[in-house]
Short mmCIF file of C-alpha atoms and ligand atoms in Angstrom, two decimals:
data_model
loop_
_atom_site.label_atom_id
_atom_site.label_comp_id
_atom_site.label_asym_id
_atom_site.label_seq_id
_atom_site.Cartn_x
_atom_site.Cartn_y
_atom_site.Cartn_z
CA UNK A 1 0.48 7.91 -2.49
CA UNK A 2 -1.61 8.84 0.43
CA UNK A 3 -0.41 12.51 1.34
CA UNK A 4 -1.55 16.05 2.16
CA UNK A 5 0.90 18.74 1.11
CA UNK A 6 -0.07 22.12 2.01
CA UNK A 7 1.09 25.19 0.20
CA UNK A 8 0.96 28.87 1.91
CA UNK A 9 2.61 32.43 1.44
CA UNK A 10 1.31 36.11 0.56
CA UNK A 11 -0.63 36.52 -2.04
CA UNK A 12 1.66 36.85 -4.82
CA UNK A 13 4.19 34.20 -4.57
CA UNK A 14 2.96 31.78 -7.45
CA UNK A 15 1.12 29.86 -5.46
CA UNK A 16 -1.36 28.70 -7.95
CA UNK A 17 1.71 28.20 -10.56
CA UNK A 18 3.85 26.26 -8.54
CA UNK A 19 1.05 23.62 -7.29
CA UNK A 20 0.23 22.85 -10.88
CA UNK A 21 3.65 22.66 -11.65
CA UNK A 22 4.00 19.98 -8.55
CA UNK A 23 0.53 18.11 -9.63
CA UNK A 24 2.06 17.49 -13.27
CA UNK A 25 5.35 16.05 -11.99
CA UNK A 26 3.91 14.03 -9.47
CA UNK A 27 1.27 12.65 -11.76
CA UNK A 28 3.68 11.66 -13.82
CA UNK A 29 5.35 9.93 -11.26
CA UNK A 30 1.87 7.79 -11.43
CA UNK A 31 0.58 9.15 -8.43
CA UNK A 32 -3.03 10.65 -8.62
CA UNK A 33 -3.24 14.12 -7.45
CA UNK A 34 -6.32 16.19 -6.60
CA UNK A 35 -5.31 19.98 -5.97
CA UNK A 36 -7.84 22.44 -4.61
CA UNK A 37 -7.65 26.05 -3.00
CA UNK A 38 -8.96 28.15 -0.24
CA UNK A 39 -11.76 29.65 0.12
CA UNK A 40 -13.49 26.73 -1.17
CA UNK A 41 -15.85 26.72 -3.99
CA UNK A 42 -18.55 25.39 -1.89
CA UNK A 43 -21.27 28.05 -0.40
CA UNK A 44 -19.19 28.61 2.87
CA UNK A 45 -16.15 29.91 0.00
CA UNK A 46 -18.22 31.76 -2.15
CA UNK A 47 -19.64 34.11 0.86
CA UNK A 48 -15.38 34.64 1.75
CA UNK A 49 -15.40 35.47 -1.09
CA UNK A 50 -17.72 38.29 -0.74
CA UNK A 51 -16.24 39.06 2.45
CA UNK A 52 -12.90 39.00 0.79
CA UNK A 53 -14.14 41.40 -1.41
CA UNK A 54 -15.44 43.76 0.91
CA UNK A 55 -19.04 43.13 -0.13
CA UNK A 56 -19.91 41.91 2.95
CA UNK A 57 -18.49 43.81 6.11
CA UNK A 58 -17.41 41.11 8.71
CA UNK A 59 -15.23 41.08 11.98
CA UNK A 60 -12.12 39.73 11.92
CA UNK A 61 -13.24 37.31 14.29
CA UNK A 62 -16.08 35.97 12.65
CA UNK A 63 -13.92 35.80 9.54
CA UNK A 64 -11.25 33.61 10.99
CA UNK A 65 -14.71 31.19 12.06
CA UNK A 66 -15.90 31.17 8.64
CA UNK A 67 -12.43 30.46 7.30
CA UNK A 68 -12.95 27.45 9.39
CA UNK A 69 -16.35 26.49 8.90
CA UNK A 70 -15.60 26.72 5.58
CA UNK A 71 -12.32 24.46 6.00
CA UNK A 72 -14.54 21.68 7.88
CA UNK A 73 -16.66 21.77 5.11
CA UNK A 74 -13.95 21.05 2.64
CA UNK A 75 -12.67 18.16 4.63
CA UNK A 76 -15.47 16.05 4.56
CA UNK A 77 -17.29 17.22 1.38
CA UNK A 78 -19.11 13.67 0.40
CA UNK A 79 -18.47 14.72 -3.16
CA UNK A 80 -14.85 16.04 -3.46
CA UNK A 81 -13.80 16.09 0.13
CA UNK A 82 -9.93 16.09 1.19
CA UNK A 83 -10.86 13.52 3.55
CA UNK A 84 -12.76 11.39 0.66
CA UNK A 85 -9.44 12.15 -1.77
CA UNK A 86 -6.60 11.10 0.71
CA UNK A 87 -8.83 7.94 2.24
CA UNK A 88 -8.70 6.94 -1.70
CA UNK A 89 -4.76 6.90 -1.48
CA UNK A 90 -4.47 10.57 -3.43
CA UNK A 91 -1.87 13.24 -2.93
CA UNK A 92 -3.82 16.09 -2.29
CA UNK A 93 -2.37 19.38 -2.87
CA UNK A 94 -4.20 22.67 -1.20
CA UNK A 95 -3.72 26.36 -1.66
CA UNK A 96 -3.88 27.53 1.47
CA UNK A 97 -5.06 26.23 4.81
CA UNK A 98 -5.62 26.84 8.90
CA UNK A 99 -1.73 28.74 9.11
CA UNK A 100 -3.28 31.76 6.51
CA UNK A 101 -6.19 32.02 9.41
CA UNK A 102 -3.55 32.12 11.99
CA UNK A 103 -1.88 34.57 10.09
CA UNK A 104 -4.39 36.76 8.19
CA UNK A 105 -6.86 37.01 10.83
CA UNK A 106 -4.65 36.09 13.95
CA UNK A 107 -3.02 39.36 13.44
CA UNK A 108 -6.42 41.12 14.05
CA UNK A 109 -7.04 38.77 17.15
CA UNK A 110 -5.82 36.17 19.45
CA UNK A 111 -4.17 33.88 17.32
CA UNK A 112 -4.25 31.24 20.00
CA UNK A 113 -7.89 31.29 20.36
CA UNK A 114 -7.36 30.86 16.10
CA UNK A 115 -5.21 27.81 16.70
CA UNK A 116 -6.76 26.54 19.49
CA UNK A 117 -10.39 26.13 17.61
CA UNK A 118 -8.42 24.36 14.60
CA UNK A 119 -6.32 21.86 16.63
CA UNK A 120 -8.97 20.84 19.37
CA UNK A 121 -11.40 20.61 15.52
CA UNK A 122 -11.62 16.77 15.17
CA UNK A 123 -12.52 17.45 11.52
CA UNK A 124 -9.67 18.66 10.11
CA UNK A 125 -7.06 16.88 8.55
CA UNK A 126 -3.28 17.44 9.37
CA UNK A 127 -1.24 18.41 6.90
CA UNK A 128 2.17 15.93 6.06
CA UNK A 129 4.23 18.98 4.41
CA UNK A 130 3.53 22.58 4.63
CA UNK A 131 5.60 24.54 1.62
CA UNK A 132 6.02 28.43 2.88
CA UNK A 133 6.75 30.55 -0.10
CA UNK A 134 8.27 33.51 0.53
CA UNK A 135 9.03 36.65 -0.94
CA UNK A 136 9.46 40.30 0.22
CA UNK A 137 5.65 41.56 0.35
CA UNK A 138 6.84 44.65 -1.77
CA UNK A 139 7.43 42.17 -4.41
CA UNK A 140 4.46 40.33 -4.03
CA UNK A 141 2.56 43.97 -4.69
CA UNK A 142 4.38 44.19 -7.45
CA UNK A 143 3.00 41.08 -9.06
CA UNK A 144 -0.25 41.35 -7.82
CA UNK A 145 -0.49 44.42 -9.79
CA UNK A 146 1.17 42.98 -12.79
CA UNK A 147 -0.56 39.56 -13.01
CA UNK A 148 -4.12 41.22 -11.93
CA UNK A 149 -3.83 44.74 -13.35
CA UNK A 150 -7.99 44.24 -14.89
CA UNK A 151 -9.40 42.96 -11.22
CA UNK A 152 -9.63 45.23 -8.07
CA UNK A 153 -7.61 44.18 -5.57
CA UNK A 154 -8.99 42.15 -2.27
CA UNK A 155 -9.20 43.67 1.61
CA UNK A 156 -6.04 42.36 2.10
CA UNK A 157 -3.50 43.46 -1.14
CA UNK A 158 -1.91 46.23 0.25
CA UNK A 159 1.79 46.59 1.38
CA UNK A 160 0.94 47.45 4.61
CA UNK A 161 -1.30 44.77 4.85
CA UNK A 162 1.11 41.98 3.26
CA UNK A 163 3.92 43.89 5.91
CA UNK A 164 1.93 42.66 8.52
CA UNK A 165 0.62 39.50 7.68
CA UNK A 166 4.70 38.53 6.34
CA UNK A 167 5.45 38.95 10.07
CA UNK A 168 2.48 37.27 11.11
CA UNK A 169 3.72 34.00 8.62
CA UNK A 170 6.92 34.00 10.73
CA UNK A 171 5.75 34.02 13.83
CA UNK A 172 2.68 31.31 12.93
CA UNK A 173 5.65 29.10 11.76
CA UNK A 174 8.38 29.78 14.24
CA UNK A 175 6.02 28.62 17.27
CA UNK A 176 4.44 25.43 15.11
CA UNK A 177 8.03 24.16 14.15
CA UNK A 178 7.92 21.42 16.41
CA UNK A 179 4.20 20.41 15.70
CA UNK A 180 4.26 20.69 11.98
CA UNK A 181 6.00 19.93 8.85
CA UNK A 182 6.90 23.20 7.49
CA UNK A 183 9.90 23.98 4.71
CA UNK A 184 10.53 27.40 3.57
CA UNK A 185 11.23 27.77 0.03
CA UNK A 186 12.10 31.06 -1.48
CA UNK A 187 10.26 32.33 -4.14
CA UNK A 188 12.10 34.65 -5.57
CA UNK A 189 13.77 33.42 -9.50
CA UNK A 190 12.44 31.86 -12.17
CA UNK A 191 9.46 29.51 -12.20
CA UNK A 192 11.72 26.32 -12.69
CA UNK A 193 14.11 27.52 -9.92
CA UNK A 194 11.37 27.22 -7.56
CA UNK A 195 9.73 23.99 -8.80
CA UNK A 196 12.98 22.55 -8.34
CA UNK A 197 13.08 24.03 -4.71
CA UNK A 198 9.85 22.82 -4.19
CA UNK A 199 10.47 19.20 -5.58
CA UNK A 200 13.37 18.96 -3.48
CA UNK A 201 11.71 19.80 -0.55
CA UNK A 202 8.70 17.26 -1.23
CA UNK A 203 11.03 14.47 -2.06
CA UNK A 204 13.31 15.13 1.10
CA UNK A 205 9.96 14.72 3.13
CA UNK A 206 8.29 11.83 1.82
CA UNK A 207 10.64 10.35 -0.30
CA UNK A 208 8.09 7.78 -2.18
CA UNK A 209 8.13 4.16 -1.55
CA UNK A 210 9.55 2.16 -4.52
CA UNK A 211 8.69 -1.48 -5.46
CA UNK A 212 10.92 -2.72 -8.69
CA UNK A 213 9.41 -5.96 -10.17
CA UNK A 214 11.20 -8.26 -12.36
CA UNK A 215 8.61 -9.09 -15.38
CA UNK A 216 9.16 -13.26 -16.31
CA UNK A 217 8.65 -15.25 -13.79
CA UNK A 218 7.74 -12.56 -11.42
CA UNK A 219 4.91 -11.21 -12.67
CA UNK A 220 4.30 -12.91 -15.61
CA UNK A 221 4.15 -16.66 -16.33
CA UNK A 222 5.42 -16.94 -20.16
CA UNK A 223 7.23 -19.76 -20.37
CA UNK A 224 5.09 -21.60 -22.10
CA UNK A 225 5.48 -18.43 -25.33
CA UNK A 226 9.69 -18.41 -24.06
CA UNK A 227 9.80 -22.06 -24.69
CA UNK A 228 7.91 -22.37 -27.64
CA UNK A 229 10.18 -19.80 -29.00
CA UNK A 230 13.39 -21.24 -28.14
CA UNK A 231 12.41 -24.04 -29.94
CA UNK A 232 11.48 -22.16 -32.89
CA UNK A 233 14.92 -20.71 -33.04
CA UNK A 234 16.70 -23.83 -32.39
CA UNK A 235 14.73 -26.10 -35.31
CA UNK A 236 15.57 -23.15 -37.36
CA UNK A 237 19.30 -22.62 -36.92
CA UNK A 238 19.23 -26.89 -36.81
CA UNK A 239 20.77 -26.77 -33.28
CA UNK A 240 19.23 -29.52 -30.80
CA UNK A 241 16.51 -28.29 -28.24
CA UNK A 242 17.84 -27.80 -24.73
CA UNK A 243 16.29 -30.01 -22.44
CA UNK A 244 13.29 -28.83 -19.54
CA UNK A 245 15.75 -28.73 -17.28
CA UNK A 246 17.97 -26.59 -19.34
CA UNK A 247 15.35 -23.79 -20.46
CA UNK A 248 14.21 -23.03 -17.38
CA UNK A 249 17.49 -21.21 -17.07
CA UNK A 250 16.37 -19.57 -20.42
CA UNK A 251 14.27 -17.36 -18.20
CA UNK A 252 15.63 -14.55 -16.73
CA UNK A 253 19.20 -13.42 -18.30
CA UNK A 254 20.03 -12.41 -21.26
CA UNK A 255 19.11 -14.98 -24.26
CA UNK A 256 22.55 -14.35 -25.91
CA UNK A 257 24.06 -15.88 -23.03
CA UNK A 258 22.02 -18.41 -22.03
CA UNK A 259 22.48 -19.48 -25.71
CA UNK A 260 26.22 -19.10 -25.70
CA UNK A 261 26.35 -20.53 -21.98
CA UNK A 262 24.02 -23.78 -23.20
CA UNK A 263 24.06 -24.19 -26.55
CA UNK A 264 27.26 -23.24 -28.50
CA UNK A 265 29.49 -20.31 -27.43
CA UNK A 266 29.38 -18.83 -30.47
CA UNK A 267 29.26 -15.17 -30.45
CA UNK A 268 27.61 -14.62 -33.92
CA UNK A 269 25.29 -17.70 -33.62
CA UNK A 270 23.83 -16.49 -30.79
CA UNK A 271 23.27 -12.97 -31.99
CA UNK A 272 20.94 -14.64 -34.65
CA UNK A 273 19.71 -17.26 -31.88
CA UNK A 274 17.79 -13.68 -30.80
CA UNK A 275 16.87 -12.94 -33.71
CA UNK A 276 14.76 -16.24 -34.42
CA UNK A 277 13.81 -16.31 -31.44
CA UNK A 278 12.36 -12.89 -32.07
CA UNK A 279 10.38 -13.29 -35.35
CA UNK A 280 8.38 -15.58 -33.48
CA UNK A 281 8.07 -14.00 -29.90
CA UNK A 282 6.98 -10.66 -31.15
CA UNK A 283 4.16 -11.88 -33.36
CA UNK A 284 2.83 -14.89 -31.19
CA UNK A 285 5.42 -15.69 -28.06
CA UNK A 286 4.21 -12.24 -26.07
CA UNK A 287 0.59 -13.57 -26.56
CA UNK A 288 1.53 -16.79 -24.48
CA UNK A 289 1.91 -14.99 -21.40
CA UNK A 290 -0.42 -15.16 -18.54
CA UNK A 291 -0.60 -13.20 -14.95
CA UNK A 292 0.58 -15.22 -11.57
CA UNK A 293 -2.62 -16.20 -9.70
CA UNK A 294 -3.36 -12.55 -7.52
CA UNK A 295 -1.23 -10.24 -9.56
CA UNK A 296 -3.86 -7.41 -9.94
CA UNK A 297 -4.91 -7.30 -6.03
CA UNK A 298 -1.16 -7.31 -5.05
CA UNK A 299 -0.24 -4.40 -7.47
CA UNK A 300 -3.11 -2.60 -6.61
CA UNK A 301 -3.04 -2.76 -2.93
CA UNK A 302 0.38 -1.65 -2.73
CA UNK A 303 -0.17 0.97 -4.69
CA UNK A 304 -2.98 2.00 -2.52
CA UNK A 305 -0.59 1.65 -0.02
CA UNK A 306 1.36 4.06 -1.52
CA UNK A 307 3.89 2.40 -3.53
CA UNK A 308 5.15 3.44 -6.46
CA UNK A 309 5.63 0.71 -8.99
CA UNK A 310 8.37 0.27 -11.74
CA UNK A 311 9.17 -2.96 -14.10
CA UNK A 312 12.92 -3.54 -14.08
CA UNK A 313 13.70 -6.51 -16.39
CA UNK A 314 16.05 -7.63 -19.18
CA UNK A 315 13.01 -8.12 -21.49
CA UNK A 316 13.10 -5.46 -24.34
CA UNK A 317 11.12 -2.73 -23.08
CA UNK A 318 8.44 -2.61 -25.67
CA UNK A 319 7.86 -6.25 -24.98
CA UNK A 320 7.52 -5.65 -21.45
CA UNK A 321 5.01 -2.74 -22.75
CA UNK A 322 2.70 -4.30 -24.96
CA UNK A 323 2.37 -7.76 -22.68
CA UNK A 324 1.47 -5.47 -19.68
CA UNK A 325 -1.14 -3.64 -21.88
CA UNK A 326 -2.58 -6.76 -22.81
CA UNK A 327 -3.13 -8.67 -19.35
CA UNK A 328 -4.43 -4.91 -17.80
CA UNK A 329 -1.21 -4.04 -15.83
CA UNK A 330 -0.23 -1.13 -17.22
CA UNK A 331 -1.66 1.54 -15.69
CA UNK A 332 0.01 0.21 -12.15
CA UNK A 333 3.72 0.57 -13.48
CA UNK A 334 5.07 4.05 -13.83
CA UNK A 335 8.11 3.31 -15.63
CA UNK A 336 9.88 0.16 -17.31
CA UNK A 337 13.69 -0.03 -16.78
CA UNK A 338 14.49 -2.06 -19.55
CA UNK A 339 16.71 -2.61 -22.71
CA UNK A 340 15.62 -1.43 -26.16
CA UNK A 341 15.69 -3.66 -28.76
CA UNK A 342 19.09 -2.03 -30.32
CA UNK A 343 21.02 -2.32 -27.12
CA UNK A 344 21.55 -4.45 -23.65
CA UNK A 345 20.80 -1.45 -21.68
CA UNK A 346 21.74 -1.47 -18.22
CA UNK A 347 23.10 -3.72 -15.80
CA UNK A 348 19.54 -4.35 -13.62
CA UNK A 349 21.85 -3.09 -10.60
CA UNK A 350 22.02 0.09 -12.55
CA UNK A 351 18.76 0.34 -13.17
CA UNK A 352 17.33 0.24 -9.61
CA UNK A 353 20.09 2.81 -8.78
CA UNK A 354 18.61 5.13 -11.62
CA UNK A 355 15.25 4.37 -10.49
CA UNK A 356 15.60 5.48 -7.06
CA UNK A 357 17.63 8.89 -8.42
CA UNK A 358 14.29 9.37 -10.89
CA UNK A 359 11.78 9.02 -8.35
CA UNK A 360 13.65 10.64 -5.58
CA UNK A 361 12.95 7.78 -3.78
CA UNK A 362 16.28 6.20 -1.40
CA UNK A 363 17.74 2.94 -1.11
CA UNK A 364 15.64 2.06 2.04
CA UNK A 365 12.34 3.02 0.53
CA UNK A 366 13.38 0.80 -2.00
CA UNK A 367 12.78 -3.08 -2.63
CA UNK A 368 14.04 -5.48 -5.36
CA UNK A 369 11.03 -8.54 -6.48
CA UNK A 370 12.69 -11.31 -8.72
CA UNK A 371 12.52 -14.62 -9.07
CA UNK A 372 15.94 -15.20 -9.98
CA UNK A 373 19.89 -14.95 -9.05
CA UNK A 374 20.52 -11.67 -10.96
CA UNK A 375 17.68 -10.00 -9.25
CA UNK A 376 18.77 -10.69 -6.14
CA UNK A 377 22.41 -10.12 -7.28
CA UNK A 378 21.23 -6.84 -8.76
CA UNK A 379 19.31 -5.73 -5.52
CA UNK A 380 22.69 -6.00 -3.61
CA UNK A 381 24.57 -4.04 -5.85
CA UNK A 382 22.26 -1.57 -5.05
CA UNK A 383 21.96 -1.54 -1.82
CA UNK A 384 18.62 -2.26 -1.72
CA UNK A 385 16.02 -5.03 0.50
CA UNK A 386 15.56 -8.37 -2.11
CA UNK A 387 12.33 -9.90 -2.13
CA UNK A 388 13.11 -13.49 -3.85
CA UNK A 389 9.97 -15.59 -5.19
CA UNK A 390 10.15 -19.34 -5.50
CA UNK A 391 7.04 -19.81 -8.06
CA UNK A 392 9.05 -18.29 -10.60
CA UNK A 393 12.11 -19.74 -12.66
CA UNK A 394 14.93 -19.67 -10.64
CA UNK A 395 17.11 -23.30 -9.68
CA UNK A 396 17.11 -25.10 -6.47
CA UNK A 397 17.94 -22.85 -3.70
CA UNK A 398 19.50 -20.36 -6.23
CA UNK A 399 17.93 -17.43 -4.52
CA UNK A 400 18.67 -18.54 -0.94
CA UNK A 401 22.04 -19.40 -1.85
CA UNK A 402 22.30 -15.54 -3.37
CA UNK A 403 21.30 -14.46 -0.20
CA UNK A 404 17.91 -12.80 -1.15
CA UNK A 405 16.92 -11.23 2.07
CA UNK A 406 13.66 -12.13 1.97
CA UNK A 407 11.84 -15.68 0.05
CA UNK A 408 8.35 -15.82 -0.71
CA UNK A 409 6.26 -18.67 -1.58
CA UNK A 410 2.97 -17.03 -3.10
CA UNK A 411 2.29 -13.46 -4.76
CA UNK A 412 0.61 -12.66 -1.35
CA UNK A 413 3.34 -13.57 0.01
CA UNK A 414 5.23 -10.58 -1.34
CA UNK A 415 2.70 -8.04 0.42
CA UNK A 416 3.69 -9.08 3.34
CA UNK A 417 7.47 -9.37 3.00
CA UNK A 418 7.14 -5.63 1.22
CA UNK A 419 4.68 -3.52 3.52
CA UNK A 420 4.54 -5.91 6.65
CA UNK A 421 1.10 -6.55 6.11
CA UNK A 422 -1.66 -9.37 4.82
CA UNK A 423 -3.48 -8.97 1.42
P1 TMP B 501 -6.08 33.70 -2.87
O1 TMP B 501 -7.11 32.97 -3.62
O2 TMP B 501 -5.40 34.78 -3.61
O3 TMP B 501 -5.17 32.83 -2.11
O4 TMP B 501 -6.94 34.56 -1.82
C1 TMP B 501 -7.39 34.14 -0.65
C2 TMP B 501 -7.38 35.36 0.22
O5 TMP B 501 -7.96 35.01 1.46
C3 TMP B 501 -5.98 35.83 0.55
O6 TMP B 501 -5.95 37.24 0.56
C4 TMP B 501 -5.75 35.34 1.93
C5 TMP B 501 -7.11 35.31 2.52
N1 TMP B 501 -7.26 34.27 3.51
C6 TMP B 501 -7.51 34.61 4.83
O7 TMP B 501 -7.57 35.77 5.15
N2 TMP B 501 -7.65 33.64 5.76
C7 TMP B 501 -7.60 32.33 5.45
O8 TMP B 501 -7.73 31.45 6.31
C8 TMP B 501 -7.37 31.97 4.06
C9 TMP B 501 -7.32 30.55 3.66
C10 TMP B 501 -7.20 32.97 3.13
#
């Protein structure tokens, strides 16, 4: 997902802890993070860093314009750029940014003429969250010490200093309130209390967009390995083969009760119904899948639209697994909301709901993609927008007459009807 979150405080706070805390959550959220700190390690940072040090003796003024060179630098780095990063669809996470300038240096000069050369800077990139930890700067001394008791401290590690500067903070984000995204998140307690804070905040802000695929008939063409295997089951328990137009409905619901809805309502017959059907699909049925024609640009474009992508099927979930490893899916789905093999799982309605609770997504960030009634049935029961796709299995007008909110024709259709825009 395409976003710049900024992180700033005293020295002190965790800083550096929290933002890999943040990077490993959202990266396992599927989103690809690239985290980086100020001063930069390009030459601009490294000769801060000598300033910093109090190697090199520099003015507070020129300091606050080789924070900013050094800033411009780091946006449009060719190499590792935060421009380069965020144009590639990355969350990009930075330690620090122009509001430490404002308030390290600003309190040494004219903080406007600080702000003024970074917002009139066509260079820079604005920030879409800006976390402020804070902490009393007593305590921040206190870990500074602690955490750093082998290094000499920098120019600006004193209490006195930190004093300053804390007030300096406040009043940088008390007049940018209305021009910036800014959450204060206290730093104080453990490190999990303030990842959670933090998490919070960053899913409050941007809660991520969520697109919930069915698998058969949505994503996946299989009926030719679902067909083959219903007849394998049926020749073996001696039962007559349902007709084409009967195992089409196969597709979709749950095979015990298509079985006991088609064949015979027989509740332990069609417990072993799923298991014949079973012994074959595992071995040879989940080969006989192939993708819908423009599968792999779809997925990827929404996800470089900043999407977040989940399976949420009846399929068993390894099945769903090992067919989406095969056809080179995988790596666009971040989760599969799906049965094990032991048990039915969820109701799919239930699943969307706990989808949108794990990603901290909401309902109307949320869309529903099926190709059948209980997709679209599903979708409603959790309040979410139904995208229902007519190459797939589902009767005549069964997803109109379900109300799906939205039909598509073609998978690039389903751009479209999900982001509001072509493929
Ligand atoms: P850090 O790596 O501990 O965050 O150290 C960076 C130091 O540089 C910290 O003391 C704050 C200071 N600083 C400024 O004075 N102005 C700035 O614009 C930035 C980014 C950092």
């Amino acid at each position: 997902m395409q976003r710049f979150i900024v992180f700033e405080g005293l020295d002190g706070t965790g800083k550096t802890t929290q933002i890999k805390k943040l990077a490993e959550y959202l990266t396992g959220r599927g989103e690809t993070v690239f985290t980086d700190a100020e001063p930069s390690a390009l030459p601009s940072g490294k000769y801060i860093r000598r300033v910093l040090s109090g190697e090199i003796p520099s003015s507070p003024w020129a300091t606050a314009a080789l924070f900013l060179a050094d800033r411009i630098n780091q946006n449009i780095d060719s190499d590792n750029g935060i421009k380069k990063h965020l144009d590639a669809g990355e969350t990009v996470i930075l330690d620090r940014y122009y509001f430490s300038t404002f308030a390290y240096q600003g309190y040494e000069t004219d903080m406007d003429w600080a702000m003024d050369m970074h917002y009139r800077c066509p260079e820079l990139e604005k920030p879409d969250l800006v976390l402020f930890l804070t902490m009393s700067p007593e305590k921040c001394i206190d870990r500074i010490t602690q955490n750093r008791a082998d290094q000499p401290l920098e120019i600006y590690e004193t209490t006195e200093k930190l004093t300053e500067i804390s007030e300096k903070f406040n009043t940088v984000f008390e007049k940018l309130k209305d021009k910036e995204n800014i959450v204060y998140i206290d730093a104080s307690g453990s490190v999990d209390e303030v990842h959670e804070r933090i998490v919070n905040a960053v899913n409050a802000s941007n809660p991520p967009k969520l697109a919930l695929f069915d698998f058969d008939g949505t994503v996946i063409d299989n009926s030719r390995g679902i067909y083959n295997c219903i007849n394998y089951a049926c020749d073996k328990m001696g039962v007559k083969r349902p007709g084409s137009d009967i195992i089409r409905r196969f597709v979709g619901p749950p095979l015990y009760d298509s079985y006991k809805r088609y064949i015979e309502n027989d509740h332990e017959r069609a417990l072993y119904f799923v298991d014949c059907y079973r012994e074959r699909f595992a071995p040879i049925g989940k080969t006989e899948a192939e993708l819908y024609p423009n599968i792999i640009n779809l997925l990827s474009a929404l996800k470089a639209d900043g999407y977040t992508l989940a399976v949420c099927s009846g399929k068993p979930r390894q099945f769903v697994m090992d067919i989406a490893k095969n056809l080179g899916i995988a790596k666009f789905f971040s989760e599969y909301y799906c049965p094990s093999f032991s048990d039915t799982g969820l109701d799919k309605g239930d699943y969307i709901i706990r989808a949108i609770s794990d990603f901290g997504s909401r309902r109307e960030n949320t869309v529903m993609i099926g190709d059948t009634k209980s997709d679209i049935l599903a979708a409603k029961k959790a309040e979410v927008k139904s995208i229902g796709v007519k190459y797939g299995f589902a009767a005549e007008n069964e997803l109109e007459e379900n109300g799906a909110d939205i039909l598509c024709e073609t998978v690039s259709d389903i751009f479209v009807a999900v982001t509001g825009k072509e493929l």
